[in-house]
XYZ file of C-alpha atoms in Angstrom:
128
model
C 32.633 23.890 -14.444
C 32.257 22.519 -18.189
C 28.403 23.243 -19.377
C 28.117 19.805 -20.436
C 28.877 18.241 -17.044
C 27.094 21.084 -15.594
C 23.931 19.619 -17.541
C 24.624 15.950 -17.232
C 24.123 16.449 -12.990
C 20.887 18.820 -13.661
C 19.745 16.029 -15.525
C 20.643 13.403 -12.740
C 19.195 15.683 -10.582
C 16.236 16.417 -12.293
C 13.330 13.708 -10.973
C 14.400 15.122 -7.559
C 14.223 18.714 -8.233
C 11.344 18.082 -10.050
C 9.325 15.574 -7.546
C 10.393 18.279 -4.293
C 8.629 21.550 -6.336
C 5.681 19.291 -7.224
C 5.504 18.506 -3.822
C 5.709 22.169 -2.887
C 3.196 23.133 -4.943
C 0.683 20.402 -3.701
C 1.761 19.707 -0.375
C -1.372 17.668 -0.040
C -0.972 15.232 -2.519
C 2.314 14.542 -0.799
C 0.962 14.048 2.184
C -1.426 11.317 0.055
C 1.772 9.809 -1.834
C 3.579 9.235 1.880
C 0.363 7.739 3.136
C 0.206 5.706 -0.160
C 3.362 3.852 0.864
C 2.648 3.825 5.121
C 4.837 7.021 5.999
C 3.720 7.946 9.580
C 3.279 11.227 10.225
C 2.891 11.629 6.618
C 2.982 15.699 6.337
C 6.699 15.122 8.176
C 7.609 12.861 5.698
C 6.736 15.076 3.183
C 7.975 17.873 4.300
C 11.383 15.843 4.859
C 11.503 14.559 1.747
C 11.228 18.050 0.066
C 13.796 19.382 1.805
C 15.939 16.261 1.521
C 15.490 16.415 -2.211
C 16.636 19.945 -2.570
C 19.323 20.235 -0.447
C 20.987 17.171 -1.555
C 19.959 17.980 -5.498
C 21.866 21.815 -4.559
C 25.172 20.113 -3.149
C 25.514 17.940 -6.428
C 24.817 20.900 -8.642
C 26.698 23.344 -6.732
C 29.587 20.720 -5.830
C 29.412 22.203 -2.212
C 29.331 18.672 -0.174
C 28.495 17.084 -3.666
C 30.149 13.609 -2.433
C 27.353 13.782 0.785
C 24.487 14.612 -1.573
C 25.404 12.240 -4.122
C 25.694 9.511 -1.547
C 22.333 10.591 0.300
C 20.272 10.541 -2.744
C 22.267 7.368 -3.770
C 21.092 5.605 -0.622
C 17.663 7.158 -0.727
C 16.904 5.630 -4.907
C 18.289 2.527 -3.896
C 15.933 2.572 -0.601
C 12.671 3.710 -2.328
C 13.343 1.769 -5.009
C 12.408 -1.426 -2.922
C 9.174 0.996 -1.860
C 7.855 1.984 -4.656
C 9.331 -0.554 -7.837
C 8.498 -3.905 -5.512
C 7.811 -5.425 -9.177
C 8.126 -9.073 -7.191
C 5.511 -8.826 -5.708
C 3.050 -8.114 -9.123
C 1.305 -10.657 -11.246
C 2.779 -11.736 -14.412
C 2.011 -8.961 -17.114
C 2.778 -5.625 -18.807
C 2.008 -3.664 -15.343
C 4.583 -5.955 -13.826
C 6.911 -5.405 -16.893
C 6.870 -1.660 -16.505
C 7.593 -1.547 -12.516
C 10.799 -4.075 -12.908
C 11.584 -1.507 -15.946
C 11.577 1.035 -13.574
C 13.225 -1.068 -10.636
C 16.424 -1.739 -12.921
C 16.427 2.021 -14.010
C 16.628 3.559 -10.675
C 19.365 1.406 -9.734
C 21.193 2.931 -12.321
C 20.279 6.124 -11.202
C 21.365 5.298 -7.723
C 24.575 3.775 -9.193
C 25.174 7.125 -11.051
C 24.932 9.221 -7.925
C 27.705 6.761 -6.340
C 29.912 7.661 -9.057
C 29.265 11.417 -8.568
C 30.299 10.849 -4.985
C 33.234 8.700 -5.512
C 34.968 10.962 -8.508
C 33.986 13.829 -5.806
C 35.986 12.088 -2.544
C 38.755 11.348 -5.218
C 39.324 14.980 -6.336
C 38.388 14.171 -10.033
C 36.093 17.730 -10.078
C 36.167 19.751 -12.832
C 35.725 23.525 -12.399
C 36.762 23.575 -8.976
């Protein structure tokens, strides 16, 4: 696989490799950030979501299954998003600003991960 496009899906992948090792390291403050947002059990959740992260994160790196872990942490962004960027529902100001910032961004994140998955199902893989 080119380096460059190599680096471009570490970098997609990067918030998720980076949230599931923080979570690893501090399991307990991811049991706090589930309970934050009313995950029940929230050490499950965690421990879901860490695993979740990495396995999918692996497929898109290693391109085994990439078009399944694209898709899953597609779905996932777009599903958090509404979670944890409800910007809506904030009073008029810079704190509001920021969370619709990040809203719109992690679409695009989500909307990059469905083009990872879609040039994946076509064949359009380079280095394999």
């Amino acid at each position: 696989m080119d380096v460059v496009l190599w680096l471009a899906l570490l970098a997609l992948c990067s918030a998720y490799l980076q949230g599931a090792i923080c979570k690893l390291i501090d399991f307990n403050a991811a049991i706090g950030e589930m309970q934050h947002f009313g995950l029940s059990p929230a050490h499950l959740f965690a421990a879901g979501v860490i695993a979740f992260e990495l396995v999918c994160a692996l497929a898109v790196l290693t391109g085994h299954f990439r078009w399944i872990g694209a898709f899953a942490l597609a779905l996932f962004t777009f599903a958090a998003n509404f979670l944890a960027n409800a910007w809506w529902h904030e009073a008029a100001g810079p704190g509001r600003d920021m969370m619709m910032n990040g809203f719109f961004e992690h679409l695009g994140l989500a909307g990059a991960f469905v083009y990872v998955g879609w040039l994946d199902l076509r064949g359009t893989r380079h280095g394999h």
